[in-house]
N, CA, C and O of each residue as an XYZ file, in Angstrom:
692
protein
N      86.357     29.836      9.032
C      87.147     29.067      8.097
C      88.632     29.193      8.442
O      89.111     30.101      9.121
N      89.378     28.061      7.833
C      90.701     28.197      8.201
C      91.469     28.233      6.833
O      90.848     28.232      5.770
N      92.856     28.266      6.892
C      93.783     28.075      5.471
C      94.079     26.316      5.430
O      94.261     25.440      6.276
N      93.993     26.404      3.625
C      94.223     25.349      2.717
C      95.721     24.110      3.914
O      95.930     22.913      4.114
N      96.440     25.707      4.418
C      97.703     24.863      5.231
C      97.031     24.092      6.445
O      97.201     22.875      6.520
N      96.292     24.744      7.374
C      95.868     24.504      8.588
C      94.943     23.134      8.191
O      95.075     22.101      8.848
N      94.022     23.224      7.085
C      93.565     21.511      6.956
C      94.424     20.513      6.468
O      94.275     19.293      6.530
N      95.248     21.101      6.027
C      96.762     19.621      6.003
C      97.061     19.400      7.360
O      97.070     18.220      7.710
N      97.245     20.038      7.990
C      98.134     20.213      9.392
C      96.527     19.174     10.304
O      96.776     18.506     11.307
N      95.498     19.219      9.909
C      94.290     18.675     10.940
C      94.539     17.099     10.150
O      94.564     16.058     10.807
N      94.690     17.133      8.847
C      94.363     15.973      8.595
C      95.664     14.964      8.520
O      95.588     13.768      8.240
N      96.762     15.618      8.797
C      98.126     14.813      9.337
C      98.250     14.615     10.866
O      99.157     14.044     11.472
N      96.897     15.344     11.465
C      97.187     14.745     13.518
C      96.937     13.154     13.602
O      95.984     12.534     13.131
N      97.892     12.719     14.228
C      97.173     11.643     15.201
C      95.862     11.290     15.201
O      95.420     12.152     15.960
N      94.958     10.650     14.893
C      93.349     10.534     15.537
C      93.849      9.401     16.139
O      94.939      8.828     16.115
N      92.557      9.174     16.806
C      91.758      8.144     17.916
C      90.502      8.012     18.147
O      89.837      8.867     18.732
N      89.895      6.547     17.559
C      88.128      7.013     18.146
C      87.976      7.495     19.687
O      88.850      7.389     20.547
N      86.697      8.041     19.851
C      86.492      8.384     20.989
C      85.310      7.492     21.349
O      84.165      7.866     21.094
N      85.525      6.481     21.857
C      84.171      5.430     22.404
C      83.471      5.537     24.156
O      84.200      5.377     25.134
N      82.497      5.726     24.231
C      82.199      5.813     25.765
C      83.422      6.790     26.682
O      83.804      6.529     27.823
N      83.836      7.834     25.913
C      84.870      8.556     26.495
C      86.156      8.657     26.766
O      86.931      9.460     27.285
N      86.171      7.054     25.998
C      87.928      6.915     26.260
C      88.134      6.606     24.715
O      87.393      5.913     24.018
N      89.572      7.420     24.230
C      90.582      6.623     23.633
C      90.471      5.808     23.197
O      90.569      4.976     24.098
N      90.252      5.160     22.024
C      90.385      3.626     21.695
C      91.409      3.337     20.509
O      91.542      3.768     19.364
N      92.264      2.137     21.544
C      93.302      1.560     20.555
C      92.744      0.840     20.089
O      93.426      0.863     19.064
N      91.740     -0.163     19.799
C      91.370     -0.708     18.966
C      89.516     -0.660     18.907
O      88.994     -0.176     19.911
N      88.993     -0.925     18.286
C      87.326     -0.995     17.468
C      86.974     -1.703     17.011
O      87.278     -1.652     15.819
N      86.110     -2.907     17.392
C      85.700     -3.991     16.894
C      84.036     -3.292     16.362
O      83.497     -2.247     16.725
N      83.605     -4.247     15.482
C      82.523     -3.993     14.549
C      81.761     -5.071     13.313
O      82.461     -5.938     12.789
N      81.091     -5.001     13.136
C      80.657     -6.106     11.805
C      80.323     -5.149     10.698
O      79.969     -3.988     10.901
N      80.500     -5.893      9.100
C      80.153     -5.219      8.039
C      79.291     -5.589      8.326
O      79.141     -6.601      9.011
N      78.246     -4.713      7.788
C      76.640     -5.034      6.973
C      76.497     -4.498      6.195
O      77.172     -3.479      6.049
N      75.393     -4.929      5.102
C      75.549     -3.866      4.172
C      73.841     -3.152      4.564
O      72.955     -3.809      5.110
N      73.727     -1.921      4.196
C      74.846     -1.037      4.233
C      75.777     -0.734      4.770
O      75.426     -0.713      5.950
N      76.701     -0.489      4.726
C      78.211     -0.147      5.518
C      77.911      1.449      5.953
O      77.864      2.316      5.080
N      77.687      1.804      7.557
C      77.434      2.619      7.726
C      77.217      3.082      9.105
O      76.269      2.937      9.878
N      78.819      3.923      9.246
C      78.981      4.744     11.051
C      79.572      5.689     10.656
O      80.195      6.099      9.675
N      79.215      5.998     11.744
C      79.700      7.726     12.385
C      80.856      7.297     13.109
O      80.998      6.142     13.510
N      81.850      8.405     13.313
C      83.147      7.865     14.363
C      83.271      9.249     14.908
O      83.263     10.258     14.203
N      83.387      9.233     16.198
C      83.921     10.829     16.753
C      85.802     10.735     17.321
O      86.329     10.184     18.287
N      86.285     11.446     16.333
C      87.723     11.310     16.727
C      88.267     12.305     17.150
O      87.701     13.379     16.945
N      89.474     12.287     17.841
C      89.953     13.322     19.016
C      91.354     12.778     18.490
O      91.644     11.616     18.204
N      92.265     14.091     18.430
C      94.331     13.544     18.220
C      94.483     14.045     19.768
O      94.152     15.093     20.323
N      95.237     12.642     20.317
C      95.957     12.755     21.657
C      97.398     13.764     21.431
O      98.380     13.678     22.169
N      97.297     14.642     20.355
C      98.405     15.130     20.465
C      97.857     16.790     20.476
O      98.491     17.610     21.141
N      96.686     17.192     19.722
C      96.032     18.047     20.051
C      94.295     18.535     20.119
O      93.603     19.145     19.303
N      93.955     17.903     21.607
C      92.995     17.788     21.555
C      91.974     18.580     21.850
O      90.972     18.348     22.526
N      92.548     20.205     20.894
C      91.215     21.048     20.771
C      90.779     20.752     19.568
O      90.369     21.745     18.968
N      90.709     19.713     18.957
C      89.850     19.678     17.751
C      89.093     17.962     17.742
O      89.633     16.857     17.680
N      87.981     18.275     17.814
C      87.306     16.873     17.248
C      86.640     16.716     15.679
O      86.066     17.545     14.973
N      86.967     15.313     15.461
C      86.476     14.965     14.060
C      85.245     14.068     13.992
O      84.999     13.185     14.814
N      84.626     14.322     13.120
C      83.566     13.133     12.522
C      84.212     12.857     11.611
O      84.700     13.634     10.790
N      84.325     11.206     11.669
C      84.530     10.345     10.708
C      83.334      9.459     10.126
O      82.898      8.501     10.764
N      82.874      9.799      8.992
C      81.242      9.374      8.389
C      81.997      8.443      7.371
O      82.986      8.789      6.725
N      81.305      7.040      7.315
C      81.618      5.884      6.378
C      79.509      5.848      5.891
O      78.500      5.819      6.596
N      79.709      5.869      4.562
C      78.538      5.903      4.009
C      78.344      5.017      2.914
O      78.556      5.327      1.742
N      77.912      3.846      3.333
C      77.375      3.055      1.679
C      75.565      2.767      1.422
O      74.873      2.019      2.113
N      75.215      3.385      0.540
C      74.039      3.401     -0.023
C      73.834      1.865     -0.488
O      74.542      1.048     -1.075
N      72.481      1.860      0.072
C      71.980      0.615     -1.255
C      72.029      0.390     -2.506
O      71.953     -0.603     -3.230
N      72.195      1.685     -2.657
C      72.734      1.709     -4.319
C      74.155      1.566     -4.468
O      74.675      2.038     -5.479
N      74.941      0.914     -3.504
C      76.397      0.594     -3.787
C      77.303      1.969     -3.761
O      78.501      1.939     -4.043
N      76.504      3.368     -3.339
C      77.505      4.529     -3.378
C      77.913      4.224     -2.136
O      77.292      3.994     -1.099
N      79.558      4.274     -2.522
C      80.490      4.483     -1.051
C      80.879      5.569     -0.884
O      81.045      6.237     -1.904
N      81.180      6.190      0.423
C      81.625      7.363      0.712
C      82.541      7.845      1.950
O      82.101      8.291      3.009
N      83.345      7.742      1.751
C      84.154      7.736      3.541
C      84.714      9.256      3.574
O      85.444      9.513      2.617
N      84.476     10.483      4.646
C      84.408     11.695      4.705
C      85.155     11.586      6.271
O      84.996     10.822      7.223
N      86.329     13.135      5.925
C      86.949     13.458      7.749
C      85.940     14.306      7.835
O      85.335     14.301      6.763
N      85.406     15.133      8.706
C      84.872     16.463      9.193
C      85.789     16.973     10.520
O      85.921     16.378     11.589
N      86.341     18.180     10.139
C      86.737     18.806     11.508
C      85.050     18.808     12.094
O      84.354     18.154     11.318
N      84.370     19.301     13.093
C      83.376     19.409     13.645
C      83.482     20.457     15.154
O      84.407     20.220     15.930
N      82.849     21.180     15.362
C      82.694     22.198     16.083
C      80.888     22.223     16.805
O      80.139     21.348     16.370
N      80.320     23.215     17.848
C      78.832     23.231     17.862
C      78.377     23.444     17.154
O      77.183     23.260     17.391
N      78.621     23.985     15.685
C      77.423     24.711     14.824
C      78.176     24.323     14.100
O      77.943     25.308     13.399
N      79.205     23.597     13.322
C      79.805     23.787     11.769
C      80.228     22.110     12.047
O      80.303     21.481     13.103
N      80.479     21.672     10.544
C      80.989     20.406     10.295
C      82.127     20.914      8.699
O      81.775     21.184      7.550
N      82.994     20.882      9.091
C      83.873     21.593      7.803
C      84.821     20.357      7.239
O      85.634     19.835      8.003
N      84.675     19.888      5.793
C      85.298     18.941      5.541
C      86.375     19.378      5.313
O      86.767     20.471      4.905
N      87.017     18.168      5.688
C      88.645     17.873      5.341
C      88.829     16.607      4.187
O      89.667     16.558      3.287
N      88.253     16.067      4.365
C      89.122     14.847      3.059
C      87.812     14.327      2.850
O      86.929     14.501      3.690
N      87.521     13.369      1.232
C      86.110     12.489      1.382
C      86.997     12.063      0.057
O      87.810     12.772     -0.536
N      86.526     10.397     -0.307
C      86.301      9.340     -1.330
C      85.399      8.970     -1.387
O      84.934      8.314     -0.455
N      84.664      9.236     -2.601
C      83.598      9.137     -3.146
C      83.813      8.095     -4.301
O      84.611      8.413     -5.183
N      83.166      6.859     -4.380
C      82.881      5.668     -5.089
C      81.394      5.778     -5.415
O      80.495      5.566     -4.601
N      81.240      6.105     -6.593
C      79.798      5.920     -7.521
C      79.291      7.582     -6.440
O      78.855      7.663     -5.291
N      79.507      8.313     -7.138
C      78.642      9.440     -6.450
C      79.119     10.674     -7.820
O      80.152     10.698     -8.489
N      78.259     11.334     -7.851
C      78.183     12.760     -8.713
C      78.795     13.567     -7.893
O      78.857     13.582     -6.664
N      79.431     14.524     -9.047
C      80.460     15.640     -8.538
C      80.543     16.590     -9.425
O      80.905     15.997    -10.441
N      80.395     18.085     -9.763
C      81.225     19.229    -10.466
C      82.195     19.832     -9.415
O      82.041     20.086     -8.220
N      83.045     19.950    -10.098
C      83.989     21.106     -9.733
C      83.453     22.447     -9.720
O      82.317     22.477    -10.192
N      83.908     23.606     -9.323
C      83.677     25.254     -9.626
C      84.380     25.486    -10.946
O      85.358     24.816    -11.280
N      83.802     26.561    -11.775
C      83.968     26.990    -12.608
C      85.054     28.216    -12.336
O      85.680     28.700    -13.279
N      85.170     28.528    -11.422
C      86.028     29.616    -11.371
C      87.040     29.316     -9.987
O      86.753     29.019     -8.827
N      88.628     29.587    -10.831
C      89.677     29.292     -9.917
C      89.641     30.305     -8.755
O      88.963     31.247     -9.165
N      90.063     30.556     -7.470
C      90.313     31.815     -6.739
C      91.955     31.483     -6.744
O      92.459     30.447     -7.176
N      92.755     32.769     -6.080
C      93.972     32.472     -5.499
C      94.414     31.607     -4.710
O      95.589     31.249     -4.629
N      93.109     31.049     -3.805
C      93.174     30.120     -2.750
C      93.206     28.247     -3.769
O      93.678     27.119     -3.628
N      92.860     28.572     -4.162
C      92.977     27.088     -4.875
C      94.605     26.426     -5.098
O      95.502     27.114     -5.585
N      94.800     25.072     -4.684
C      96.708     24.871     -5.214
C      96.209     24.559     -6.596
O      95.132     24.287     -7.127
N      97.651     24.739     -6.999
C      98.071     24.391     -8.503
C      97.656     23.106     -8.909
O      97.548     22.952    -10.125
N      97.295     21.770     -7.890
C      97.662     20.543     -9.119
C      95.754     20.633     -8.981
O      95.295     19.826     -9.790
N      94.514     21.434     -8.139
C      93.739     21.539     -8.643
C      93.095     21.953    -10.013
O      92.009     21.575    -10.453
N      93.913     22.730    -10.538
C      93.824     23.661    -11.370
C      93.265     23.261    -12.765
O      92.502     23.988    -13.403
N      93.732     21.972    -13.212
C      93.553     21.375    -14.776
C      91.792     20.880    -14.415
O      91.057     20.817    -15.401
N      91.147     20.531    -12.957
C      90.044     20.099    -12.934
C      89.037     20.880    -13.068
O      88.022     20.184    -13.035
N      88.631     22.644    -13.285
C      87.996     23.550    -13.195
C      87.006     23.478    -13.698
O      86.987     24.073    -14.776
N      85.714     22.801    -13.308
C      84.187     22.872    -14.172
C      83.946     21.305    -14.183
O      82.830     20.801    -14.310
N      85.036     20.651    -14.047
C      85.384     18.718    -14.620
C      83.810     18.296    -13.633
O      83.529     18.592    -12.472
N      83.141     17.630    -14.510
C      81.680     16.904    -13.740
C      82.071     15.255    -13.813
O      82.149     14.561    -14.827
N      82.295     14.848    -12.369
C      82.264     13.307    -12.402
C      80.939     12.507    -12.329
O      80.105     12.535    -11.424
N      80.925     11.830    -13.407
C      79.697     10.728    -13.196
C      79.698      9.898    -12.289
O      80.704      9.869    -11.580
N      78.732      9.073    -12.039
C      78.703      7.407    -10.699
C      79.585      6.817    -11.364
O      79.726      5.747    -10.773
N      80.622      6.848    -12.665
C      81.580      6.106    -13.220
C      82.988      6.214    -12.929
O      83.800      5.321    -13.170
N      83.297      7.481    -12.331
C      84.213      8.348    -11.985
C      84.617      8.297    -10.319
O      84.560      9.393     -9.761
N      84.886      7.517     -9.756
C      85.578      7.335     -8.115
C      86.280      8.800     -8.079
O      86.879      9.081     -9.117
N      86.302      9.718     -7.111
C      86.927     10.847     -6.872
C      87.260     11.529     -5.698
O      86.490     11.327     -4.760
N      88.148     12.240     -5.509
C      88.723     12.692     -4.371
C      88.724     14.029     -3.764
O      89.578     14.829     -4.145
N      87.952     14.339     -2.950
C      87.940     15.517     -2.169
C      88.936     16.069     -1.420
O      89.676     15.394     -0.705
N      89.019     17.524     -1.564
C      89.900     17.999     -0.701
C      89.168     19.710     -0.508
O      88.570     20.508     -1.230
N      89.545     19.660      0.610
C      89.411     21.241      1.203
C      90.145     22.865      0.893
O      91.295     23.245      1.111
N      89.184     23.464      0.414
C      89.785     24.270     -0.491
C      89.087     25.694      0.211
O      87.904     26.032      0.239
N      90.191     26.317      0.710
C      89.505     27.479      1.780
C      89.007     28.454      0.434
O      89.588     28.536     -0.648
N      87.611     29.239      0.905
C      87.058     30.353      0.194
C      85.723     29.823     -0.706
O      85.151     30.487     -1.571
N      85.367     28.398     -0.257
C      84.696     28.416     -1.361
C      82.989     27.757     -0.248
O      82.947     27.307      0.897
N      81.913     27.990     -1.212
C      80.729     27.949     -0.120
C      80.442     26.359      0.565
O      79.528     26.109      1.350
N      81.203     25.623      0.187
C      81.274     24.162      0.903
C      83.032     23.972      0.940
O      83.798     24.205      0.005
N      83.340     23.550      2.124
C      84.739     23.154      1.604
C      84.892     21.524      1.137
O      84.462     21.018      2.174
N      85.088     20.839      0.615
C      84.564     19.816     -0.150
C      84.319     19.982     -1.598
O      84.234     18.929     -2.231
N      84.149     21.419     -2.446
C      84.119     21.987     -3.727
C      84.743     21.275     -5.016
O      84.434     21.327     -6.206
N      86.036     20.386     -4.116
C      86.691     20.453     -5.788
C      87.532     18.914     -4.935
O      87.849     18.672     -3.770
N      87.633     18.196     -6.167
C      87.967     16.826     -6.475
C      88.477     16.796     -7.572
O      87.961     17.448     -8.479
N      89.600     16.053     -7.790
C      89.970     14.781     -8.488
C      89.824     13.596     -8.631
O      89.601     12.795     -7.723
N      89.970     13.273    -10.182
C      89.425     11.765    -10.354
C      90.970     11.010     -9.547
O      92.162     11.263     -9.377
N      89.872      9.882     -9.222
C      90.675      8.860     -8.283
C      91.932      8.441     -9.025
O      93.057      8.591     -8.551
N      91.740      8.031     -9.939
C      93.100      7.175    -11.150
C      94.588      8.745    -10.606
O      95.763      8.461    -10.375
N      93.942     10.401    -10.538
C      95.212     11.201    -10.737
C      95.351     11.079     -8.998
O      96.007     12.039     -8.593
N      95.020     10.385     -8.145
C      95.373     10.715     -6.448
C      96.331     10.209     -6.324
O      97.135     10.004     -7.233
N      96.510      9.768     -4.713
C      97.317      8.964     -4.042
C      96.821      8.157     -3.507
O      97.338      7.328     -2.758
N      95.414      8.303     -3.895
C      95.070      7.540     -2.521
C      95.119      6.017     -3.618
O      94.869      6.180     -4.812
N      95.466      4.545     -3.072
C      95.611      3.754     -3.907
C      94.625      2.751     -4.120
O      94.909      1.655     -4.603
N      93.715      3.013     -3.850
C      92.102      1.708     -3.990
C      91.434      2.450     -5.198
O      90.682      3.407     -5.013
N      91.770      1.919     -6.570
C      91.091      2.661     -7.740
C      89.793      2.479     -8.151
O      89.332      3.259     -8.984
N      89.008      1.431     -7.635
C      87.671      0.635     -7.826
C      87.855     -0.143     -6.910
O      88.827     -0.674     -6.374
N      86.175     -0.142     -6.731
C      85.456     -1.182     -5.808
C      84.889     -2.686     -6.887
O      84.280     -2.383     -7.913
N      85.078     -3.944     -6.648
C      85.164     -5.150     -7.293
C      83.898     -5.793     -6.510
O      82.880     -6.270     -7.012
N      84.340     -5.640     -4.760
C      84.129     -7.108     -4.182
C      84.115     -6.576     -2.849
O      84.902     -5.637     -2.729
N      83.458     -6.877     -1.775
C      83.372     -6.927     -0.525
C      85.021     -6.649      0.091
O      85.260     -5.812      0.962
N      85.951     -7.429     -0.481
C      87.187     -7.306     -0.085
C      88.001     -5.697      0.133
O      88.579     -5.148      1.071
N      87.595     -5.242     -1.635
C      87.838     -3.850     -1.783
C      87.503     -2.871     -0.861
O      88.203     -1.883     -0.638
N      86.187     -3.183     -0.187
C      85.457     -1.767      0.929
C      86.203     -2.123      2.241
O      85.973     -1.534      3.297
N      86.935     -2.931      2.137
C      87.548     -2.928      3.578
C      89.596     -2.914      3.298
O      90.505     -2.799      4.121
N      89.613     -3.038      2.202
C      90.864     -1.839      1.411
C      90.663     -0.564      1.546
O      91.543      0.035      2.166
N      89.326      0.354      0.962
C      89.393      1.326      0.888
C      89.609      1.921      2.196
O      90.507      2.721      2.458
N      88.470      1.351      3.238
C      88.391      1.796      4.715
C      89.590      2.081      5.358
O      89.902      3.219      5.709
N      90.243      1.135      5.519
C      91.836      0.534      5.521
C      92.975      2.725      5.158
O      93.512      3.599      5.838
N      92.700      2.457      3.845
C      93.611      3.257      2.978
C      92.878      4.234      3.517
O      92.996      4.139      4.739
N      92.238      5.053      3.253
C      91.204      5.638      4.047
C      91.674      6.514      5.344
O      91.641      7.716      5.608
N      92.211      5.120      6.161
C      92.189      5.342      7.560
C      94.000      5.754      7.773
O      94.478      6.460      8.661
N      94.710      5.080      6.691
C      96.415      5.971      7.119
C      96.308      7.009      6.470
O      97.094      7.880      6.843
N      95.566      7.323      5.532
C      95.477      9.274      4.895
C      95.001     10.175      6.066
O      95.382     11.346      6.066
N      94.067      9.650      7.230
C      93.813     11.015      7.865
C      94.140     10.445      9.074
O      93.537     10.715     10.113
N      95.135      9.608      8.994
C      96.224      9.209     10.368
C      95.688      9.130     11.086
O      95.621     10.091     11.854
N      94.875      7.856     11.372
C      93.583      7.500     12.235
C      94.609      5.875     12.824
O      95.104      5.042     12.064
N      94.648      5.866     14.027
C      96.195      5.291     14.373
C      94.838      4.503     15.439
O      95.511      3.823     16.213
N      93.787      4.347     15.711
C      92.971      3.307     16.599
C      92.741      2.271     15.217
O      92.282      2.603     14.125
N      93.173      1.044     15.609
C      92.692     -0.040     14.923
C      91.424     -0.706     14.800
O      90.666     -0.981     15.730
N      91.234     -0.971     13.431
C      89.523     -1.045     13.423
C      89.799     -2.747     13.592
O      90.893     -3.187     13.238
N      89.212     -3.266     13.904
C      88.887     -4.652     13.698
C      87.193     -5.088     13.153
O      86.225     -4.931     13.897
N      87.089     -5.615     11.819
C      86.184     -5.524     11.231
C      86.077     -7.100     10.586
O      86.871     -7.831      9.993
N      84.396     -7.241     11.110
C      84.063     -8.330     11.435
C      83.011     -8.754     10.265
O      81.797     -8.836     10.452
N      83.969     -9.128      8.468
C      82.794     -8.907      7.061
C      81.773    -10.116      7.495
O      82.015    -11.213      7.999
N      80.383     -9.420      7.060
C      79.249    -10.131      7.028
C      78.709    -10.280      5.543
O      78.164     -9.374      4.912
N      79.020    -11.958      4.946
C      78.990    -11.878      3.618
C      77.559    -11.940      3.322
O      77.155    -12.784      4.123
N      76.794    -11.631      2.798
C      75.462    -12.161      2.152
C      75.366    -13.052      1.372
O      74.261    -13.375      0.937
């Protein structure tokens, strides 16, 4: 495990997909629904660390877009937005927890509740503790419309400074 600082510091690098081995400035693709890839990303600025980038939409309309640092044996989250998905918080603060976590301690989000993950060293998943979407930054508050999942993706993609351009090709039903 690393410190609460060191996953700010991973999730402010540079990324870049990594496609057939190279670098990619840009990524072409089609929606479908389900909306649903894997991305392996690498920062050209320091590239001892690779990421999985997991975009997850259920048939049941749960969206989910997750960073993973990733290693041979570990996948350790760094950031996830969760649209229509269940969540508790921990019941008990440690020292390691920041302050603006603090008012959420035990808080259970329903599939009604959009919410925001963050990495919180010491605890048995890092991924543990969220805020509801309305108190973030991140700015896509609900999903409406086909339009929205490619907002969120979008917003999504300048929070964990993912600098390869997606080009995304919606497939309406």
């Amino acid at each position: 495990m690393f410190t609460t600082n060191h996953a700010e510091y991973l999730l402010q690098l540079e990324k870049k997909v990594l496609h057939n081995d190279i670098l990619q400035n840009e990524l072409s693709f089609d929606q479908k629904f389900p909306f649903q890839h894997k991305f392996i990303l690498i920062s050209p600025l320091d590239n001892d660390y690779t990421f999985i980038y997991d975009v997850n939409q259920s048939s049941k309309n749960q969206f989910k877009l997750t960073l993973y640092l990733f290693d041979s044996d570990t996948r350790i989250g760094l950031f996830r937005v969760d649209f229509s998905g269940q969540h508790k918080n921990p019941e008990t603060i440690i020292d390691k927890v920041p302050d603006f976590l603090h008012p959420y301690a035990g808080m259970f989000f329903n599939y009604h509740q959009p919410h925001v993950h963050y990495y919180v060293e010491g605890y048995k998943t890092t991924l543990d503790w969220a805020i509801p979407i309305t108190d973030s930054r991140f700015p896509i508050k609900k999903i409406e419309n086909e339009k929205d999942i490619l907002s969120v993706f979008y917003e999504f993609n300048k929070i964990i400074n993912l600098i390869t351009k997606f080009l995304i090709n919606p497939i309406i039903l």
